[in-house]
mmCIF file of C-alpha atoms and ligand atoms in Angstrom:
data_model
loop_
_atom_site.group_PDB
_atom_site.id
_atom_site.type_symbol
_atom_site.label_atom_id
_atom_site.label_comp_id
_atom_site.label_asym_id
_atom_site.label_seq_id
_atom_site.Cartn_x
_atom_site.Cartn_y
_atom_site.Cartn_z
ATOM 1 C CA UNK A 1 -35.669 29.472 210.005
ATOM 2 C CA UNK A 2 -38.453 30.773 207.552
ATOM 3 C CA UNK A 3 -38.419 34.588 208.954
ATOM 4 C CA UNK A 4 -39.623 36.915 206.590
ATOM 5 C CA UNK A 5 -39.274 40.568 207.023
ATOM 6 C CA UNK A 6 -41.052 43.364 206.112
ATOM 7 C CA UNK A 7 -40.106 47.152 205.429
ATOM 8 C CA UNK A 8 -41.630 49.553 208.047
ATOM 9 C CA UNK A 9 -40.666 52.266 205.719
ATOM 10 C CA UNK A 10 -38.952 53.662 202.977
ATOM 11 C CA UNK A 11 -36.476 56.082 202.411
ATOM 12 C CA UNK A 12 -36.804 59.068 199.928
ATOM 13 C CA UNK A 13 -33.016 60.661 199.896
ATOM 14 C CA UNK A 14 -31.157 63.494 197.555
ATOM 15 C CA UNK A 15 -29.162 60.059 196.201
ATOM 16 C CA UNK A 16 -30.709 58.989 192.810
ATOM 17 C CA UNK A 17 -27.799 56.967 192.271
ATOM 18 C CA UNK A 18 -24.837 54.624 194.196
ATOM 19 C CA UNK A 19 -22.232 56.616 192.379
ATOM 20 C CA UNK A 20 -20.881 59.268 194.872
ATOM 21 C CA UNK A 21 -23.168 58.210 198.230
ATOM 22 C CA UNK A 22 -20.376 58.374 200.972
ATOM 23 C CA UNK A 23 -19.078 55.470 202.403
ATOM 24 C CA UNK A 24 -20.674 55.626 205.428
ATOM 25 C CA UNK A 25 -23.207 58.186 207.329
ATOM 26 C CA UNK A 26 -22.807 61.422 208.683
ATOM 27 C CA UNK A 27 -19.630 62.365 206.306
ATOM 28 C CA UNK A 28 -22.385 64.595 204.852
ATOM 29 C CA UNK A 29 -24.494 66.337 206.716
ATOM 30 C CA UNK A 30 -26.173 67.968 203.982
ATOM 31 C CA UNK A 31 -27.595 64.900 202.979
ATOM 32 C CA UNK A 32 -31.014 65.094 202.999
ATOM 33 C CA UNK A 33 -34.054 62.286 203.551
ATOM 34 C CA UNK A 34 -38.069 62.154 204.595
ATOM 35 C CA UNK A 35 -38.675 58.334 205.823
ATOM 36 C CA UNK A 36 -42.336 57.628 205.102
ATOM 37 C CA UNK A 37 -43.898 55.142 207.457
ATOM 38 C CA UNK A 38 -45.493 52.136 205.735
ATOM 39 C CA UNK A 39 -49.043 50.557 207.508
ATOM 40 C CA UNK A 40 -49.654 49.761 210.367
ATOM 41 C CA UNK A 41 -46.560 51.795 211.486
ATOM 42 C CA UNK A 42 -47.757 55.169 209.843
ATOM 43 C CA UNK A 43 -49.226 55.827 213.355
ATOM 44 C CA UNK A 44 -48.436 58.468 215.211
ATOM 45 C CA UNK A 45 -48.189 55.864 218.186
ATOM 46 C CA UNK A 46 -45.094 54.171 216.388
ATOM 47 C CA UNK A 47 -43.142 57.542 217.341
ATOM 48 C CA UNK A 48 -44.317 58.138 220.597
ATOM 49 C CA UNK A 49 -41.262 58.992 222.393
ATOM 50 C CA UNK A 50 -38.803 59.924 220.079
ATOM 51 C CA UNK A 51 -39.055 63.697 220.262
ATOM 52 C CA UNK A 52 -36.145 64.939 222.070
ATOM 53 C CA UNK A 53 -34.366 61.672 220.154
ATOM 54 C CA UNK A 54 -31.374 63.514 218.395
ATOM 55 C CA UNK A 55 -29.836 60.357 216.368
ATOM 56 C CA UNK A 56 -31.430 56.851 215.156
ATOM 57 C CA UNK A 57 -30.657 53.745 213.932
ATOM 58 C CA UNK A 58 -31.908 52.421 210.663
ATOM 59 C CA UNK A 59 -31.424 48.805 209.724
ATOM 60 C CA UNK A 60 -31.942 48.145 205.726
ATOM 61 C CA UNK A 61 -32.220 46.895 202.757
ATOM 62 C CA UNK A 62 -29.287 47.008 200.079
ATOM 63 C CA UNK A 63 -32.233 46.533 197.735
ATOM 64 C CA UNK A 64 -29.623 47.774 194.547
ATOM 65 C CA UNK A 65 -26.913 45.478 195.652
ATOM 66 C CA UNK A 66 -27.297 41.772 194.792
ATOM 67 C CA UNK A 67 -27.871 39.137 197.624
ATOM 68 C CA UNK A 68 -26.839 35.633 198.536
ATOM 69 C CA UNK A 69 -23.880 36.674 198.496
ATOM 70 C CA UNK A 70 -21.307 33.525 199.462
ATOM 71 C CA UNK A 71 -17.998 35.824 198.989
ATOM 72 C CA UNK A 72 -15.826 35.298 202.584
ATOM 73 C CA UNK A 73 -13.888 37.752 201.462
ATOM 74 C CA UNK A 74 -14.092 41.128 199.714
ATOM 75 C CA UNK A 75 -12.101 44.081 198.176
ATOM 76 C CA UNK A 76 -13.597 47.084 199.971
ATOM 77 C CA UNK A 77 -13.199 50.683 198.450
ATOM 78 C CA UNK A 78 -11.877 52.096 200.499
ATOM 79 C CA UNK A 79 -8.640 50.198 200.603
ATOM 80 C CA UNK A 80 -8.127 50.565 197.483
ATOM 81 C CA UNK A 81 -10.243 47.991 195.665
ATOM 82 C CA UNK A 82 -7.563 45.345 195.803
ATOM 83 C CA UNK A 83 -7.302 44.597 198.850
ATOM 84 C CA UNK A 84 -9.306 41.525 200.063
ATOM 85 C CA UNK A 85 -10.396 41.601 203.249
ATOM 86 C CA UNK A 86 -12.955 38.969 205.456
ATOM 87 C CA UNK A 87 -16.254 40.098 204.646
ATOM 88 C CA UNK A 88 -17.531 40.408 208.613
ATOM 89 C CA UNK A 89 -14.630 42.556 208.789
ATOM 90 C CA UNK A 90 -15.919 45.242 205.897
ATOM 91 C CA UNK A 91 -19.238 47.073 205.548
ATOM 92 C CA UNK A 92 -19.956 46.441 201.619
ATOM 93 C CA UNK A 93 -23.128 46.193 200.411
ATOM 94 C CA UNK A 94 -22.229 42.340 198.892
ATOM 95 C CA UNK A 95 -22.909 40.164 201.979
ATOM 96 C CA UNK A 96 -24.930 37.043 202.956
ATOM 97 C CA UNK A 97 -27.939 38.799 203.695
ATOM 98 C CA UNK A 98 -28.197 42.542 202.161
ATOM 99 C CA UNK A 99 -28.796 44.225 205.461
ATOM 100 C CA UNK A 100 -27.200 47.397 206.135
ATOM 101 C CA UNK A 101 -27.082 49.938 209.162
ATOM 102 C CA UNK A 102 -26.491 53.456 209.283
ATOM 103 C CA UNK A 103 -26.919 56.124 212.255
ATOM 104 C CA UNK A 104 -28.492 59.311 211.162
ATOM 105 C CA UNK A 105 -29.524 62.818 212.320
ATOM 106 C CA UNK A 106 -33.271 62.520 213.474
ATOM 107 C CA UNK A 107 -33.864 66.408 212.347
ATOM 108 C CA UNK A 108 -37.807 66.366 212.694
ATOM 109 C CA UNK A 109 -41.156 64.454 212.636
ATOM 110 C CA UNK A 110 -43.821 66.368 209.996
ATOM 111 C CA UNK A 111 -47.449 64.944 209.183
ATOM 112 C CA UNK A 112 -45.731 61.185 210.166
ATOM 113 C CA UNK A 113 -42.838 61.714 207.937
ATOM 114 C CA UNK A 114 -39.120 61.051 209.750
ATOM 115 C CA UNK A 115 -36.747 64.193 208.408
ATOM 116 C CA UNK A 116 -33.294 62.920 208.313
ATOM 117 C CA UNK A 117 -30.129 64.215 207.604
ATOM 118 C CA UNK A 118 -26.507 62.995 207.018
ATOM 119 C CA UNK A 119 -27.726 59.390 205.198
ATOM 120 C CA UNK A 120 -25.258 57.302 203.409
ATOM 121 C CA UNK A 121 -28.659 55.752 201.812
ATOM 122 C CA UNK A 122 -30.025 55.199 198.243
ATOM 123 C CA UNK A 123 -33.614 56.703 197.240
ATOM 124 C CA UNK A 124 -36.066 53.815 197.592
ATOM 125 C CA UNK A 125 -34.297 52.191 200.124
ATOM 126 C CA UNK A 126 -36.345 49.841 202.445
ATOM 127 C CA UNK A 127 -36.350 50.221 206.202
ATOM 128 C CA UNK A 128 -36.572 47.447 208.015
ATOM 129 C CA UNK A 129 -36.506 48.761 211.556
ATOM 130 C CA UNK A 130 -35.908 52.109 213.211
ATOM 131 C CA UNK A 131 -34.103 52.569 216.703
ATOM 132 C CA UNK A 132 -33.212 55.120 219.125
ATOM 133 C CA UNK A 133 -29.592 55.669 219.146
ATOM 134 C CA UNK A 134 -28.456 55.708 222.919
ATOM 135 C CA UNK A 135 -25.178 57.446 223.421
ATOM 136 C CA UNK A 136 -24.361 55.376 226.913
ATOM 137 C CA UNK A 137 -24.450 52.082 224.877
ATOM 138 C CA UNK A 138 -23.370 52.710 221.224
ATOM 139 C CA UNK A 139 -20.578 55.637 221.673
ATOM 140 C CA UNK A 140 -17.771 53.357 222.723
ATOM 141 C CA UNK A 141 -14.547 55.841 223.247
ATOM 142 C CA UNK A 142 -12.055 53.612 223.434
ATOM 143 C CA UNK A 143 -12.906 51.487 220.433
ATOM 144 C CA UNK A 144 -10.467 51.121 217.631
ATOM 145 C CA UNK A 145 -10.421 49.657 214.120
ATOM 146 C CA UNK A 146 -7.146 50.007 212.460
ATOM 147 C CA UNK A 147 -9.337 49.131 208.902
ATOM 148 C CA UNK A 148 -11.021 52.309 209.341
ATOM 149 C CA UNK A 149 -9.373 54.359 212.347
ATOM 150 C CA UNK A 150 -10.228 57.638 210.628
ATOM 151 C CA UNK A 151 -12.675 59.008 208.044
ATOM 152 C CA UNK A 152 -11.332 59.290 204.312
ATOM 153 C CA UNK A 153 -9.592 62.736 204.133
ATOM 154 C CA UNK A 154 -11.532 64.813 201.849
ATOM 155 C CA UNK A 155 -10.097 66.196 198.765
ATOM 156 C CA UNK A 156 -10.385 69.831 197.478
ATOM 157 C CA UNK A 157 -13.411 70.976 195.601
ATOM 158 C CA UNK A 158 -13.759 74.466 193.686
ATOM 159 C CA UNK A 159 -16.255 75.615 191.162
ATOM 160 C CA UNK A 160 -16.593 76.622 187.650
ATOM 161 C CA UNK A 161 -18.708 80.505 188.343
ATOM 162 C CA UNK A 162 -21.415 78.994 186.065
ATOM 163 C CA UNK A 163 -21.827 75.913 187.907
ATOM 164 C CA UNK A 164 -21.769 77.590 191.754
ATOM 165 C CA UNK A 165 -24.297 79.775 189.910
ATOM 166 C CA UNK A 166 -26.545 76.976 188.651
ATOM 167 C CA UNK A 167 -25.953 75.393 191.628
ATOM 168 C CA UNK A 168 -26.749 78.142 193.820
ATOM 169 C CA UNK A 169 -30.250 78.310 191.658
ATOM 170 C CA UNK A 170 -30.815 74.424 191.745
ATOM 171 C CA UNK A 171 -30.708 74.422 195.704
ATOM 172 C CA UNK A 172 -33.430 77.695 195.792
ATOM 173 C CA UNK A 173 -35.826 75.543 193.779
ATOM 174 C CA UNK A 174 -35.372 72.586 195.684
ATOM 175 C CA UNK A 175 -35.355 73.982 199.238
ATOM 176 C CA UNK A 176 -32.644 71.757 199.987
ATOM 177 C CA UNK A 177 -28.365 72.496 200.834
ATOM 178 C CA UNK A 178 -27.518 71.249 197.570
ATOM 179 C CA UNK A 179 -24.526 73.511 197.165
ATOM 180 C CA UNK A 180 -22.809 71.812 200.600
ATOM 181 C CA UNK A 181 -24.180 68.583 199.460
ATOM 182 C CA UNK A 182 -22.450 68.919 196.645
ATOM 183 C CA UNK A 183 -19.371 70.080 198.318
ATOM 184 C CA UNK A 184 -19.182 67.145 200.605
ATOM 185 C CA UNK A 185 -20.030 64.101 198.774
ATOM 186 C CA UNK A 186 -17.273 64.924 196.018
ATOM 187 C CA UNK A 187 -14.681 65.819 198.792
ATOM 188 C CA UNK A 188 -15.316 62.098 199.823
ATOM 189 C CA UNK A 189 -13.754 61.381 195.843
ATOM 190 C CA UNK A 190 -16.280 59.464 194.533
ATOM 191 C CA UNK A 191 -14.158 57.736 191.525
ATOM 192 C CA UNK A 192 -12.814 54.262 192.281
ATOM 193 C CA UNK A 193 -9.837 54.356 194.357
ATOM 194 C CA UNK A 194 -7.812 52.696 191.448
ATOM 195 C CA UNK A 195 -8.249 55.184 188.460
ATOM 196 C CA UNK A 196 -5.994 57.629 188.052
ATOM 197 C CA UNK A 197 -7.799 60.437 186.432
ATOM 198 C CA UNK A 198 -6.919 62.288 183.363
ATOM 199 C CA UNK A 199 -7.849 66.079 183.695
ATOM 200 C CA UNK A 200 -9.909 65.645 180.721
ATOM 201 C CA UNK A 201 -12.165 62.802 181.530
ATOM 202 C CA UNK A 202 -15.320 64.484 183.237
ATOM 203 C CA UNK A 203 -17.579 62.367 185.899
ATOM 204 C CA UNK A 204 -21.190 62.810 186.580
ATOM 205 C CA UNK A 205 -23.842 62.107 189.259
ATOM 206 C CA UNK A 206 -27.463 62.575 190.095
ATOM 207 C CA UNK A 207 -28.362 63.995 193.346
ATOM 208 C CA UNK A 208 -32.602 64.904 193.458
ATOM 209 C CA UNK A 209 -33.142 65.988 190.025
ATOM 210 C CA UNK A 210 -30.391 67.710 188.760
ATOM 211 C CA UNK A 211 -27.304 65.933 187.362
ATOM 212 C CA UNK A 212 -23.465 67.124 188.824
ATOM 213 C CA UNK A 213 -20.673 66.974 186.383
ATOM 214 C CA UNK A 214 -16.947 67.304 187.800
ATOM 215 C CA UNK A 215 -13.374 66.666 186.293
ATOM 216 C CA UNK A 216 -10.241 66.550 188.066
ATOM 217 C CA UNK A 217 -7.934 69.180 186.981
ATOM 218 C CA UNK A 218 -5.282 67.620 189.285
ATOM 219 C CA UNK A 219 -5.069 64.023 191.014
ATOM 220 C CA UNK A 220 -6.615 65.492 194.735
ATOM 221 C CA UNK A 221 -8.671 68.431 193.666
ATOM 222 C CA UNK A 222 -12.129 68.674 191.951
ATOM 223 C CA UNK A 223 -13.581 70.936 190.060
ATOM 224 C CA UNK A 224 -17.216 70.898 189.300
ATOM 225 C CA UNK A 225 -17.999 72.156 185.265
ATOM 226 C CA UNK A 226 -22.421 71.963 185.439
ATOM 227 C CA UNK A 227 -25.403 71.631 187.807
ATOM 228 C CA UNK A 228 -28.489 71.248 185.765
ATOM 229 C CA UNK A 229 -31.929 69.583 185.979
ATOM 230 C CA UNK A 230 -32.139 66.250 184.515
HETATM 231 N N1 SAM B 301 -23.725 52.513 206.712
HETATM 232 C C1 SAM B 301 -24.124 51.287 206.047
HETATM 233 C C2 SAM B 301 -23.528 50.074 206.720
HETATM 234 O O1 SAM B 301 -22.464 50.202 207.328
HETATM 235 O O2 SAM B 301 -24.130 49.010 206.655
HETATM 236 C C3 SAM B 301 -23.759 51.323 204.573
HETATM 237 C C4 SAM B 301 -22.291 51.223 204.288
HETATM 238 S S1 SAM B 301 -22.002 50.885 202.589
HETATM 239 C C5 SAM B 301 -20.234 50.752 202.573
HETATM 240 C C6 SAM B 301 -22.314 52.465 201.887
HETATM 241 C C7 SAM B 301 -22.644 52.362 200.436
HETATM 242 O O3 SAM B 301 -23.854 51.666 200.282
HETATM 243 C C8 SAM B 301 -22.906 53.721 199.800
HETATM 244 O O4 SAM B 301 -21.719 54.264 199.307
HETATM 245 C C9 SAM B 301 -23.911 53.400 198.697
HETATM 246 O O5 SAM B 301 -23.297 53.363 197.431
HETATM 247 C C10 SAM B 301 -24.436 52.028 199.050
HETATM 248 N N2 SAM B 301 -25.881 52.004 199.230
HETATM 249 C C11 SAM B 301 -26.645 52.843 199.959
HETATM 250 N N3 SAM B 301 -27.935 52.476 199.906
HETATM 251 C C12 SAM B 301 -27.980 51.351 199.131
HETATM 252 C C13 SAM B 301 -29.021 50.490 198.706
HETATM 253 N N4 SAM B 301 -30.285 50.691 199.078
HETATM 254 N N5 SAM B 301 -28.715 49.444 197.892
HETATM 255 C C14 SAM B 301 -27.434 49.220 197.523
HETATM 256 N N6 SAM B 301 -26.396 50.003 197.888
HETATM 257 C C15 SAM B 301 -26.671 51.070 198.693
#
């Protein structure tokens, strides 16, 4: 025993906050991140090879979710949040050693930065290793998990004009698709599975700099009220 690991990187991604990352990668594409190499690996030698590499691997650190965990069991999302289920059977972030994994859209390599899209990751997020995904090994077709056969169906969003307009205005300063971003982290449903919300209650989120406010003017349909810088 006694291994110690350190981060090869760190991730710098549109998600401020845990509130209303999806549940797992690629459910939004528009969701942006750079991955700045730490030393020694902030050589172009450490990427030698991976042009042409459409999709990678990126083992990490839940570094916002506590640790040590010694639950066997736990009440994932998305079944509801009261259902308990064996925790090498779920992906939440409370486990025995905070290590997640996620496969995400290798988009582009500038000045030795990774450009990255569809992460399920927090801003600040240590990497702790980086791997090509390789489609003849790690696309299984006949797998099946009856936990998670399918992705969440998304739920309707619409806009308030002011806020698609703000929006619209946010994503132009930014450079970044913050209008789909928007569009496809909330159609996840970000509120815990087991509140039922009131029409009047409104939810908020930070994704970059600009805070997203939303209520939900009926059980399966959002509609977002504001889009403006923090
Ligand atoms: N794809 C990864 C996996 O399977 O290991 C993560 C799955 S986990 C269910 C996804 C959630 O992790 C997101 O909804 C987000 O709230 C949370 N998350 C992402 N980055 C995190 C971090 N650095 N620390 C703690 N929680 C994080």
């Amino acid at each position: 025993m006694g291994w110690q690991f350190e981060p090869v990187g760190i991730i710098h991604s549109c998600f401020a906050e845990k509130f209303a990352i999806p549940r797992q990668p690629l459910l939004a594409p528009a969701a942006t991140a750079t991955l700045e190499l730490l030393p020694p690996f902030d050589q172009p030698e450490a990427l030698e090879g991976l042009e042409g590499v459409s999709h990678l691997w990126l083992l990490f650190v839940f570094h916002a979710a506590g640790h040590g965990s010694k639950h066997l069991r736990v009440r994932p999302p998305r079944l509801g949040g009261n259902q308990r289920i064996g925790v090498f059977a779920s992906r939440a972030t409370h486990r025995p050693n905070p290590i997640g994994q996620s496969v995400v859209r290798l988009d582009g390599i500038v000045d030795g930065r990774l450009l990255l899209s569809g992460v399920d990751l927090l801003d600040g997020t240590p990497i702790l290793d980086i791997k090509p995904y390789v489609p003849y090994a790690d696309a299984i077709a006949d797998a099946h998990n009856p936990l998670a056969a399918a992705p969440p169906a998304p739920i309707a969003v619409d806009w308030h004009d002011v806020a698609r307009e703000q929006a619209e205005a946010q994503q132009r300063r930014l450079g970044q698709p913050l209008v789909a971003l928007i569009e496809q982290c909330l159609a996840q449903d970000p509120k815990p599975a087991y509140q039922t919300p009131d029409a009047g209650r409104e939810y908020g989120v930070r994704f970059w700099d600009v805070n997203v406010r939303w209520h939900y003017p009926a059980p399966e349909r959002i509609c977002v009220l504001g889009v403006e810088p923090v």
